Amino acid sequence: MATGQDAVRPEVRPWPALWALVLGFFMILVDSTIVSVATPAILEDLGSDVGTVVWVTSAYLLAYAVPLLITGRLGDRVGPKKLYLTGLALFTLASVWCGLTNSIEMLIVARVFQGLGASMMTPQTMAVITRIFPPDQRGRAMSLWGATAGVATLVGPILGGVLVDGLGWQWIFFINAPVGVVGFFLAMRLVPDLPTHKHKFDLIGVVLSAVGLFLLVFGIQEGQKYDWGQIKGPITVWSLIISGLVVLAIFVFWQSRNRGEPLLPLSLFKDRNFSLANVSITTVGFAITAMAFPLMLYAQAVRGLSPTKSALLLVPMAVISGALAPFVGRLVDRTPPRFIAGFGLLCCSVSMFWMSQVIEPDVAIWKLLLPIALLGVANGFMWAPIGTTATRNLPMHQAGAGAGVYNTTRQVGAVLGSASIAVLMESRLAHNLPGVAGGASEGFTGKLPEAVRQGFSDSMAQSLILPAAVLLIGLAAALLFVAPSHLQKKTDDAPQQAKAA
């Protein structure tokens, strides 16, 4: 049982607090995907070009990913509830700003503020779970957190399609206003004010981490746009990426030498499960993001489905992962995590390999839904055990820092997945449809001509092998998880209880 500062105060009601936090978490995850459906409408209404309108999504993801290390640590210092509420208020106001803009430049600026608000909120949701739930109940809490992520990937594109078709693209942002207000008052009422910890803020670490992550994430995001070459003058995509890696290496070196309080306590990585869980969640972020691109392009360009109907293909995944969440949550609290997470990661990899084999121009939709259903099983079994395992052994005063690292690696994995799958799809299109690769992926709207459907299908199918293979790295890491302390204690006590009996 937890004691001292790890103890859960009796007046804290963890489940109502978690539901309040999940509402805000759901909203920011939906906003990561909802804009993709509205991109053509924004393009036309604001008179922009493709290269600029891409930044409506890229600016949000960049502003979301880069500060996560900082906002995670800041939550430990000022309190997770205060930072969560500040982030939610900023996110909600920025959403209204997005809907009111009449220029693409102002929309991009507003999206940056949305991303900053999201970066304040996300680590606090995990940190609060770690601090208000006892170790033997965190699995159920994290399963709800993970199911939220799975359902949000479905709701984003569907809700986006309905709102854009019915009310206009502005409403994908306006819808956040009432949800944000309700989420704010629920969190203010139900989330407890947890004790803060006096931290000195590592300003050098803040600058180094922000600059390094910005250069790395920006370089990866912009790689495809600039064909991995020159951006402007002497600045190239690879110079940004390499510079980002160098700055991050300096950041890690500084953290190891900082005798005060580093932004990133490297002692976190002494916990084997924390280190391995970060490897696993990076591959999950990579794979889930990468998988969506070829699947949605195939559905729309080859099968001629609308964006909303394409998103409906993911219904089995969302329903199954949501239904499994309570069962898996209880299992996570009683079973060594390597078995549960390993099963989930294996199912995820198999589902993508399977999808790559069944994707054909005229395949029956039900045959496509089977691997998507298996992906739902995977989502149900991998998010909760990986997240719980990452944070279960962390000291309470570093819960925010640990959550910041975990969410940063997940987001960097997603950015890597997005960039890598774009390069691979172009490469496979160039191989399977020589001479029309660019047109096949960008020039056509609606259903592709019969002559290129087979080559396009093959390219999308072959691209899915990449995320399937990357997941095997995460699977290997998960299989090396050790049983958490509360399960080890039960195992150690069992022989003594049997002897006493």
Short mmCIF file of C-alpha atoms in Angstrom, two decimals:
data_model
loop_
_atom_site.label_atom_id
_atom_site.label_comp_id
_atom_site.label_asym_id
_atom_site.label_seq_id
_atom_site.Cartn_x
_atom_site.Cartn_y
_atom_site.Cartn_z
CA MET A 1 0.00 0.00 0.00
CA ALA A 2 1.23 3.49 -0.85
CA THR A 3 2.48 5.59 2.03
CA GLY A 4 3.73 9.11 2.67
CA GLN A 5 3.52 11.38 -0.33
CA ASP A 6 2.50 8.44 -2.52
CA ALA A 7 -0.66 7.82 -0.51
CA VAL A 8 -4.03 8.65 -2.05
CA ARG A 9 -5.95 10.95 0.27
CA PRO A 10 -9.31 9.46 1.31
CA GLU A 11 -11.29 12.54 0.21
CA VAL A 12 -10.01 12.22 -3.39
CA ARG A 13 -12.53 10.57 -5.73
CA PRO A 14 -10.29 9.29 -8.51
CA TRP A 15 -12.88 8.06 -11.04
CA PRO A 16 -14.93 11.27 -11.35
CA ALA A 17 -11.64 13.18 -11.61
CA LEU A 18 -10.46 10.88 -14.39
CA TRP A 19 -13.68 11.25 -16.40
CA ALA A 20 -13.34 15.04 -16.20
CA LEU A 21 -9.75 14.85 -17.50
CA VAL A 22 -10.62 12.36 -20.24
CA LEU A 23 -13.12 14.82 -21.74
CA GLY A 24 -10.38 17.39 -22.38
CA PHE A 25 -7.90 14.73 -23.51
CA PHE A 26 -10.48 13.41 -26.00
CA MET A 27 -11.03 16.90 -27.41
CA ILE A 28 -7.35 17.60 -28.12
CA LEU A 29 -6.86 14.18 -29.74
CA VAL A 30 -9.88 14.70 -31.99
CA ASP A 31 -8.37 18.01 -33.08
CA SER A 32 -5.22 16.19 -34.20
CA THR A 33 -7.23 14.38 -36.92
CA ILE A 34 -10.38 16.40 -37.59
CA VAL A 35 -8.69 19.08 -39.72
CA SER A 36 -7.52 16.59 -42.38
CA VAL A 37 -11.14 16.16 -43.53
CA ALA A 38 -11.70 19.93 -43.70
CA THR A 39 -8.47 20.72 -45.60
CA PRO A 40 -10.09 20.94 -49.10
CA ALA A 41 -12.83 23.28 -47.79
CA ILE A 42 -10.28 25.50 -45.99
CA LEU A 43 -8.13 25.53 -49.13
CA GLU A 44 -11.02 26.79 -51.26
CA ASP A 45 -12.60 29.20 -48.77
CA LEU A 46 -9.39 30.98 -47.75
CA GLY A 47 -7.88 30.96 -51.24
CA SER A 48 -4.70 29.21 -50.14
CA ASP A 49 -2.37 26.67 -51.73
CA VAL A 50 -1.60 23.09 -50.68
CA GLY A 51 1.87 23.92 -49.33
CA THR A 52 0.47 26.56 -46.98
CA VAL A 53 -2.71 24.79 -45.87
CA VAL A 54 -0.67 21.76 -44.72
CA TRP A 55 0.63 24.04 -41.98
CA VAL A 56 -2.85 24.20 -40.43
CA THR A 57 -2.13 20.67 -39.20
CA SER A 58 1.67 20.87 -38.99
CA ALA A 59 1.69 24.02 -36.83
CA TYR A 60 -0.68 22.38 -34.34
CA LEU A 61 1.36 19.17 -34.10
CA LEU A 62 4.64 21.10 -33.80
CA ALA A 63 3.33 23.38 -31.02
CA TYR A 64 1.85 20.30 -29.32
CA ALA A 65 4.97 18.09 -29.43
CA VAL A 66 7.84 20.50 -28.71
CA PRO A 67 6.87 21.82 -25.22
CA LEU A 68 5.74 18.47 -23.72
CA LEU A 69 8.95 17.94 -21.72
CA ILE A 70 8.62 21.44 -20.28
CA THR A 71 4.89 21.32 -19.52
CA GLY A 72 5.26 17.90 -17.88
CA ARG A 73 7.87 19.24 -15.47
CA LEU A 74 5.94 22.48 -14.96
CA GLY A 75 2.95 20.45 -13.77
CA ASP A 76 5.09 19.04 -10.94
CA ARG A 77 5.98 22.58 -9.90
CA VAL A 78 2.72 24.56 -10.13
CA GLY A 79 0.29 21.64 -9.80
CA PRO A 80 -1.25 19.48 -12.55
CA LYS A 81 -4.77 20.84 -12.02
CA LYS A 82 -3.75 24.49 -12.46
CA LEU A 83 -1.74 23.76 -15.60
CA TYR A 84 -4.47 21.53 -17.05
CA LEU A 85 -7.12 24.23 -16.55
CA THR A 86 -4.82 26.91 -18.03
CA GLY A 87 -4.17 24.71 -21.06
CA LEU A 88 -7.87 23.91 -21.50
CA ALA A 89 -8.82 27.60 -21.35
CA LEU A 90 -6.12 28.46 -23.91
CA PHE A 91 -7.17 25.58 -26.17
CA THR A 92 -10.86 26.55 -26.04
CA LEU A 93 -10.24 30.26 -26.73
CA ALA A 94 -7.83 29.40 -29.56
CA SER A 95 -10.49 27.11 -31.06
CA VAL A 96 -12.96 30.02 -31.24
CA TRP A 97 -10.21 32.16 -32.76
CA CYS A 98 -9.61 29.48 -35.42
CA GLY A 99 -13.27 29.51 -36.41
CA LEU A 100 -13.40 33.32 -36.64
CA THR A 101 -10.30 33.76 -38.83
CA ASN A 102 -10.62 34.87 -42.45
CA SER A 103 -7.02 34.32 -43.58
CA ILE A 104 -4.86 31.21 -43.75
CA GLU A 105 -1.98 32.95 -41.94
CA MET A 106 -4.14 33.87 -38.94
CA LEU A 107 -5.60 30.35 -38.85
CA ILE A 108 -2.09 28.91 -38.62
CA VAL A 109 -1.20 31.29 -35.76
CA ALA A 110 -4.37 30.33 -33.90
CA ARG A 111 -3.54 26.65 -34.39
CA VAL A 112 -0.15 27.25 -32.73
CA PHE A 113 -1.95 28.50 -29.61
CA GLN A 114 -4.25 25.49 -29.76
CA GLY A 115 -1.20 23.21 -29.84
CA LEU A 116 0.36 25.02 -26.86
CA GLY A 117 -2.86 24.54 -24.89
CA ALA A 118 -2.89 20.83 -25.78
CA SER A 119 0.74 20.45 -24.68
CA MET A 120 -0.14 21.86 -21.24
CA MET A 121 -3.04 19.42 -20.81
CA THR A 122 -1.74 16.06 -22.01
CA PRO A 123 1.04 15.30 -19.46
CA GLN A 124 -1.24 16.36 -16.60
CA THR A 125 -3.81 13.68 -17.44
CA MET A 126 -1.20 10.94 -16.99
CA ALA A 127 0.41 12.61 -13.97
CA VAL A 128 -2.93 12.87 -12.15
CA ILE A 129 -3.70 9.18 -12.85
CA THR A 130 -0.29 8.26 -11.39
CA ARG A 131 -0.87 10.37 -8.29
CA ILE A 132 -4.52 9.70 -7.38
CA PHE A 133 -4.86 5.99 -8.20
CA PRO A 134 -3.13 3.36 -6.04
CA PRO A 135 -0.71 1.10 -7.98
CA ASP A 136 -3.14 -1.83 -8.12
CA GLN A 137 -5.87 0.30 -9.79
CA ARG A 138 -3.87 2.26 -12.35
CA GLY A 139 -4.36 -0.35 -15.06
CA ARG A 140 -8.11 0.27 -15.21
CA ALA A 141 -7.55 4.04 -15.21
CA MET A 142 -4.95 3.85 -18.00
CA SER A 143 -7.22 1.56 -20.04
CA LEU A 144 -9.84 4.31 -20.09
CA TRP A 145 -7.11 6.81 -21.06
CA GLY A 146 -5.96 4.49 -23.87
CA ALA A 147 -9.50 3.74 -25.09
CA THR A 148 -10.06 7.50 -25.34
CA ALA A 149 -7.12 7.75 -27.75
CA GLY A 150 -8.49 4.89 -29.87
CA VAL A 151 -12.03 6.26 -30.11
CA ALA A 152 -10.77 9.80 -30.85
CA THR A 153 -8.97 8.57 -34.00
CA LEU A 154 -12.36 7.43 -35.32
CA VAL A 155 -14.52 10.33 -34.14
CA GLY A 156 -12.19 13.02 -35.56
CA PRO A 157 -12.59 12.20 -39.28
CA ILE A 158 -16.31 11.27 -38.99
CA LEU A 159 -17.26 14.35 -36.97
CA GLY A 160 -15.14 16.47 -39.30
CA GLY A 161 -16.97 15.14 -42.36
CA VAL A 162 -20.41 15.73 -40.84
CA LEU A 163 -19.61 19.28 -39.66
CA VAL A 164 -17.90 20.35 -42.88
CA ASP A 165 -20.73 18.98 -45.03
CA GLY A 166 -23.50 20.39 -42.83
CA LEU A 167 -22.28 23.65 -41.27
CA GLY A 168 -18.91 24.60 -42.79
CA TRP A 169 -15.27 24.05 -41.81
CA GLN A 170 -15.39 26.73 -39.08
CA TRP A 171 -17.57 24.44 -36.96
CA ILE A 172 -14.83 21.85 -36.49
CA PHE A 173 -13.33 24.54 -34.22
CA PHE A 174 -16.51 26.11 -32.80
CA ILE A 175 -17.64 22.69 -31.51
CA ASN A 176 -14.73 22.82 -29.04
CA ALA A 177 -16.18 25.86 -27.25
CA PRO A 178 -19.10 24.21 -25.42
CA VAL A 179 -17.09 21.03 -24.83
CA GLY A 180 -14.20 23.08 -23.46
CA VAL A 181 -16.46 25.08 -21.10
CA VAL A 182 -18.10 21.90 -19.74
CA GLY A 183 -14.68 20.22 -19.41
CA PHE A 184 -13.28 23.25 -17.57
CA PHE A 185 -16.04 23.33 -14.93
CA LEU A 186 -15.97 19.55 -14.46
CA ALA A 187 -12.19 19.57 -13.99
CA MET A 188 -12.37 22.55 -11.64
CA ARG A 189 -14.97 20.75 -9.52
CA LEU A 190 -13.78 17.12 -9.66
CA VAL A 191 -9.99 17.13 -10.09
CA PRO A 192 -8.22 17.48 -6.72
CA ASP A 193 -5.58 20.11 -5.93
CA LEU A 194 -2.57 17.87 -5.47
CA PRO A 195 0.50 18.88 -3.44
CA THR A 196 3.14 20.70 -5.48
CA HIS A 197 6.85 20.07 -5.26
CA LYS A 198 9.37 22.89 -5.09
CA HIS A 199 11.45 22.57 -8.23
CA LYS A 200 14.11 24.92 -9.50
CA PHE A 201 13.47 25.44 -13.19
CA ASP A 202 16.31 24.40 -15.49
CA LEU A 203 16.26 27.33 -17.95
CA ILE A 204 19.23 26.08 -19.98
CA GLY A 205 17.51 22.70 -20.26
CA VAL A 206 14.26 24.38 -21.34
CA VAL A 207 16.01 26.24 -24.17
CA LEU A 208 18.04 23.25 -25.34
CA SER A 209 15.09 20.84 -25.32
CA ALA A 210 12.77 23.30 -27.10
CA VAL A 211 15.34 24.19 -29.79
CA GLY A 212 16.41 20.57 -30.32
CA LEU A 213 12.88 19.19 -30.57
CA PHE A 214 11.76 22.07 -32.80
CA LEU A 215 14.60 21.52 -35.29
CA LEU A 216 14.09 17.75 -35.29
CA VAL A 217 10.28 17.75 -35.59
CA PHE A 218 10.20 20.65 -38.07
CA GLY A 219 12.84 18.98 -40.25
CA ILE A 220 10.96 15.67 -40.30
CA GLN A 221 7.59 17.33 -40.97
CA GLU A 222 8.95 19.43 -43.84
CA GLY A 223 11.13 16.70 -45.36
CA GLN A 224 8.58 15.46 -47.89
CA LYS A 225 7.54 18.98 -48.94
CA TYR A 226 11.13 19.92 -49.85
CA ASP A 227 12.03 16.48 -51.23
CA TRP A 228 14.49 16.09 -48.33
CA GLY A 229 16.72 18.74 -49.89
CA GLN A 230 17.20 22.52 -49.77
CA ILE A 231 14.65 24.67 -47.93
CA LYS A 232 16.18 28.13 -48.34
CA GLY A 233 19.76 29.25 -48.94
CA PRO A 234 22.15 27.03 -46.99
CA ILE A 235 19.31 25.54 -44.91
CA THR A 236 18.42 21.98 -45.87
CA VAL A 237 16.05 19.44 -44.36
CA TRP A 238 18.95 17.24 -43.25
CA SER A 239 20.85 20.14 -41.71
CA LEU A 240 17.80 20.85 -39.52
CA ILE A 241 17.40 17.21 -38.50
CA ILE A 242 21.10 16.74 -37.72
CA SER A 243 21.25 20.07 -35.86
CA GLY A 244 18.23 19.00 -33.82
CA LEU A 245 19.88 15.70 -32.90
CA VAL A 246 23.11 17.50 -31.93
CA VAL A 247 21.24 20.01 -29.73
CA LEU A 248 19.30 17.17 -28.08
CA ALA A 249 22.59 15.33 -27.42
CA ILE A 250 23.93 18.52 -25.76
CA PHE A 251 20.66 18.69 -23.78
CA VAL A 252 21.13 15.13 -22.47
CA PHE A 253 24.78 15.88 -21.62
CA TRP A 254 23.70 19.01 -19.72
CA GLN A 255 21.05 17.02 -17.84
CA SER A 256 23.72 14.54 -16.71
CA ARG A 257 25.98 17.38 -15.48
CA ASN A 258 23.31 19.62 -13.94
CA ARG A 259 23.90 19.51 -10.17
CA GLY A 260 20.65 21.35 -9.44
CA GLU A 261 17.33 20.01 -10.72
CA PRO A 262 17.44 19.01 -14.38
CA LEU A 263 14.39 19.44 -16.62
CA LEU A 264 14.67 15.75 -17.51
CA PRO A 265 15.80 13.69 -14.52
CA LEU A 266 17.88 10.96 -16.20
CA SER A 267 17.26 8.86 -13.08
CA LEU A 268 13.83 8.14 -14.60
CA PHE A 269 15.54 5.85 -17.10
CA LYS A 270 17.06 3.74 -14.32
CA ASP A 271 13.60 2.23 -14.11
CA ARG A 272 13.83 -0.50 -16.73
CA ASN A 273 10.10 -0.53 -17.39
CA PHE A 274 9.98 3.25 -17.96
CA SER A 275 12.77 3.05 -20.57
CA LEU A 276 11.25 0.05 -22.37
CA ALA A 277 7.73 1.53 -22.31
CA ASN A 278 9.03 4.65 -24.06
CA VAL A 279 10.52 2.48 -26.82
CA SER A 280 7.21 0.62 -27.20
CA ILE A 281 5.00 3.73 -27.27
CA THR A 282 7.28 5.37 -29.87
CA THR A 283 6.65 2.44 -32.22
CA VAL A 284 2.90 2.56 -31.47
CA GLY A 285 2.77 6.29 -32.24
CA PHE A 286 4.73 5.62 -35.45
CA ALA A 287 2.55 2.73 -36.61
CA ILE A 288 -0.94 4.08 -35.81
CA THR A 289 -0.17 7.40 -37.53
CA ALA A 290 1.53 5.77 -40.52
CA MET A 291 -1.21 3.18 -41.06
CA ALA A 292 -3.96 5.78 -41.47
CA PHE A 293 -2.47 7.46 -44.57
CA PRO A 294 -2.33 4.50 -47.02
CA LEU A 295 -5.62 3.06 -45.73
CA MET A 296 -7.56 6.33 -46.17
CA LEU A 297 -5.96 7.06 -49.57
CA TYR A 298 -6.87 3.57 -50.77
CA ALA A 299 -10.46 3.92 -49.51
CA GLN A 300 -10.98 7.28 -51.21
CA ALA A 301 -8.87 7.05 -54.38
CA VAL A 302 -9.40 3.38 -55.28
CA ARG A 303 -12.80 2.58 -53.73
CA GLY A 304 -14.24 6.07 -54.28
CA LEU A 305 -15.51 6.41 -50.70
CA SER A 306 -16.16 9.86 -49.24
CA PRO A 307 -13.95 10.99 -46.32
CA THR A 308 -16.79 10.26 -43.87
CA LYS A 309 -17.46 6.78 -45.30
CA SER A 310 -13.72 6.06 -45.32
CA ALA A 311 -13.52 6.92 -41.63
CA LEU A 312 -16.45 4.56 -40.95
CA LEU A 313 -14.15 1.67 -41.92
CA LEU A 314 -12.53 2.22 -38.52
CA VAL A 315 -15.78 1.63 -36.58
CA PRO A 316 -14.87 -2.01 -35.68
CA MET A 317 -11.53 -0.83 -34.32
CA ALA A 318 -13.09 1.83 -32.07
CA VAL A 319 -15.98 -0.35 -30.86
CA ILE A 320 -13.78 -3.34 -30.01
CA SER A 321 -11.07 -1.30 -28.29
CA GLY A 322 -13.70 0.56 -26.24
CA ALA A 323 -15.47 -2.67 -25.26
CA LEU A 324 -12.20 -4.31 -24.20
CA ALA A 325 -11.02 -1.36 -22.08
CA PRO A 326 -12.68 -2.35 -18.74
CA PHE A 327 -11.65 -6.02 -19.11
CA VAL A 328 -8.04 -5.20 -20.05
CA GLY A 329 -7.84 -2.60 -17.28
CA ARG A 330 -8.63 -5.21 -14.63
CA LEU A 331 -6.18 -7.60 -16.28
CA VAL A 332 -3.38 -5.01 -16.25
CA ASP A 333 -3.68 -4.66 -12.46
CA ARG A 334 -3.35 -8.42 -11.92
CA THR A 335 -1.10 -9.73 -14.72
CA PRO A 336 2.56 -9.03 -15.65
CA PRO A 337 2.42 -6.32 -18.34
CA ARG A 338 4.75 -8.05 -20.80
CA PHE A 339 2.05 -10.63 -21.61
CA ILE A 340 -0.75 -8.13 -22.18
CA ALA A 341 1.30 -5.46 -23.99
CA GLY A 342 3.12 -8.17 -25.98
CA PHE A 343 -0.19 -9.66 -27.13
CA GLY A 344 -1.50 -6.20 -28.12
CA LEU A 345 1.63 -5.23 -30.06
CA LEU A 346 1.69 -8.62 -31.81
CA CYS A 347 -1.98 -8.22 -32.83
CA CYS A 348 -1.24 -4.71 -34.11
CA SER A 349 1.67 -5.88 -36.26
CA VAL A 350 -0.28 -8.89 -37.58
CA SER A 351 -3.30 -6.71 -38.43
CA MET A 352 -1.16 -4.42 -40.60
CA PHE A 353 0.60 -7.31 -42.31
CA TRP A 354 -2.84 -8.85 -42.91
CA MET A 355 -4.20 -5.56 -44.28
CA SER A 356 -1.27 -5.34 -46.69
CA GLN A 357 -2.26 -8.75 -48.09
CA VAL A 358 -5.99 -8.12 -48.57
CA ILE A 359 -5.91 -4.60 -50.06
CA GLU A 360 -6.95 -4.97 -53.71
CA PRO A 361 -9.06 -2.72 -55.98
CA ASP A 362 -12.16 -4.94 -55.75
CA VAL A 363 -11.74 -6.77 -52.43
CA ALA A 364 -14.97 -7.23 -50.46
CA ILE A 365 -15.23 -4.63 -47.72
CA TRP A 366 -15.87 -7.30 -45.06
CA LYS A 367 -12.45 -8.80 -45.79
CA LEU A 368 -10.91 -5.39 -45.09
CA LEU A 369 -12.89 -5.03 -41.86
CA LEU A 370 -11.40 -8.24 -40.37
CA PRO A 371 -7.82 -6.91 -39.95
CA ILE A 372 -9.30 -3.57 -38.83
CA ALA A 373 -11.23 -5.47 -36.13
CA LEU A 374 -7.97 -7.14 -35.06
CA LEU A 375 -6.49 -3.65 -34.84
CA GLY A 376 -9.25 -2.88 -32.32
CA VAL A 377 -8.15 -5.86 -30.23
CA ALA A 378 -4.57 -4.55 -30.46
CA ASN A 379 -5.60 -1.05 -29.33
CA GLY A 380 -7.49 -2.55 -26.41
CA PHE A 381 -4.49 -4.55 -25.23
CA MET A 382 -1.52 -2.24 -25.80
CA TRP A 383 -2.30 1.33 -24.69
CA ALA A 384 -3.18 0.61 -21.06
CA PRO A 385 -0.33 -1.78 -20.14
CA ILE A 386 2.33 0.34 -21.86
CA GLY A 387 1.14 3.58 -20.23
CA THR A 388 0.67 1.99 -16.82
CA THR A 389 4.04 0.27 -16.96
CA ALA A 390 5.79 3.53 -17.86
CA THR A 391 4.53 5.43 -14.83
CA ARG A 392 3.77 2.79 -12.16
CA ASN A 393 7.16 2.91 -10.41
CA LEU A 394 7.86 6.65 -10.75
CA PRO A 395 8.19 8.77 -7.57
CA MET A 396 5.21 11.10 -7.17
CA HIS A 397 7.31 14.28 -7.37
CA GLN A 398 8.44 13.23 -10.86
CA ALA A 399 5.07 12.06 -12.20
CA GLY A 400 4.74 15.10 -14.47
CA ALA A 401 8.29 14.81 -15.80
CA GLY A 402 7.71 11.12 -16.59
CA ALA A 403 4.40 11.87 -18.33
CA GLY A 404 6.11 14.62 -20.34
CA VAL A 405 8.81 12.23 -21.58
CA TYR A 406 6.26 9.50 -22.40
CA ASN A 407 4.01 11.82 -24.42
CA THR A 408 7.00 13.41 -26.16
CA THR A 409 8.27 10.05 -27.39
CA ARG A 410 4.74 9.14 -28.53
CA GLN A 411 4.42 12.38 -30.51
CA VAL A 412 7.92 12.12 -32.02
CA GLY A 413 7.02 8.56 -33.05
CA ALA A 414 3.87 9.90 -34.74
CA VAL A 415 5.86 12.57 -36.61
CA LEU A 416 8.40 9.96 -37.74
CA GLY A 417 5.57 7.69 -38.86
CA SER A 418 3.91 10.46 -40.87
CA ALA A 419 7.16 11.45 -42.63
CA SER A 420 8.35 7.88 -43.24
CA ILE A 421 5.07 6.62 -44.70
CA ALA A 422 4.89 9.63 -47.05
CA VAL A 423 8.36 8.86 -48.42
CA LEU A 424 7.58 5.15 -48.77
CA MET A 425 4.24 5.74 -50.51
CA GLU A 426 5.90 8.03 -53.06
CA SER A 427 8.64 5.46 -53.59
CA ARG A 428 6.17 2.59 -54.13
CA LEU A 429 4.02 4.72 -56.45
CA ALA A 430 7.09 5.61 -58.50
CA HIS A 431 7.90 1.90 -58.78
CA ASN A 432 4.38 0.61 -59.47
CA LEU A 433 3.11 3.56 -61.54
CA PRO A 434 6.17 5.03 -63.27
CA GLY A 435 5.45 8.41 -64.79
CA VAL A 436 2.24 9.05 -62.84
CA ALA A 437 3.41 8.72 -59.21
CA GLY A 438 2.86 12.36 -58.33
CA GLY A 439 -0.44 12.53 -60.17
CA ALA A 440 -1.68 9.35 -58.60
CA SER A 441 -1.23 10.67 -55.10
CA GLU A 442 -1.98 14.37 -55.56
CA GLY A 443 -3.51 15.25 -58.89
CA PHE A 444 -6.70 13.21 -58.92
CA THR A 445 -9.82 13.91 -56.88
CA GLY A 446 -12.43 11.24 -56.32
CA LYS A 447 -12.00 7.73 -57.71
CA LEU A 448 -8.89 6.99 -59.77
CA PRO A 449 -9.11 5.79 -63.40
CA GLU A 450 -9.31 2.02 -63.81
CA ALA A 451 -5.83 1.84 -65.39
CA VAL A 452 -3.99 2.98 -62.27
CA ARG A 453 -6.11 1.45 -59.49
CA GLN A 454 -4.13 -1.80 -59.26
CA GLY A 455 -0.76 -0.04 -59.10
CA PHE A 456 -2.09 2.43 -56.53
CA SER A 457 -3.58 -0.37 -54.38
CA ASP A 458 -0.31 -2.31 -54.51
CA SER A 459 1.62 0.80 -53.43
CA MET A 460 -0.64 1.43 -50.45
CA ALA A 461 -0.57 -2.24 -49.45
CA GLN A 462 3.24 -2.45 -49.63
CA SER A 463 3.55 0.75 -47.57
CA LEU A 464 1.68 -0.88 -44.66
CA ILE A 465 4.52 -3.35 -44.18
CA LEU A 466 6.68 -0.55 -42.71
CA PRO A 467 4.52 0.19 -39.62
CA ALA A 468 3.96 -3.56 -39.17
CA ALA A 469 7.73 -4.13 -39.06
CA VAL A 470 8.42 -1.16 -36.75
CA LEU A 471 5.92 -2.57 -34.23
CA LEU A 472 8.12 -5.65 -33.85
CA ILE A 473 10.72 -3.40 -32.15
CA GLY A 474 8.05 -2.29 -29.67
CA LEU A 475 7.04 -5.94 -29.17
CA ALA A 476 10.63 -6.91 -28.32
CA ALA A 477 10.81 -4.06 -25.77
CA ALA A 478 7.48 -5.04 -24.18
CA LEU A 479 8.53 -8.67 -23.76
CA LEU A 480 11.40 -7.42 -21.58
CA PHE A 481 9.07 -5.68 -19.07
CA VAL A 482 9.51 -6.85 -15.47
CA ALA A 483 6.52 -7.43 -13.18
CA PRO A 484 5.60 -4.31 -11.17
CA SER A 485 6.38 -4.23 -7.46
CA HIS A 486 2.80 -4.85 -6.26
CA LEU A 487 2.63 -8.08 -8.33
CA GLN A 488 6.11 -9.16 -7.20
CA LYS A 489 5.00 -8.68 -3.59
CA LYS A 490 1.96 -10.90 -4.15
CA THR A 491 4.18 -13.56 -5.72
CA ASP A 492 6.64 -13.38 -2.81
CA ASP A 493 3.82 -13.56 -0.23
CA ALA A 494 2.12 -16.56 -1.84
CA PRO A 495 4.56 -19.26 -0.55
CA GLN A 496 4.43 -17.76 2.97
CA GLN A 497 0.62 -17.78 2.98
CA ALA A 498 0.57 -21.39 1.75
CA LYS A 499 3.05 -22.38 4.47
CA ALA A 500 0.96 -20.64 7.15
CA ALA A 501 -2.15 -22.44 5.94
#
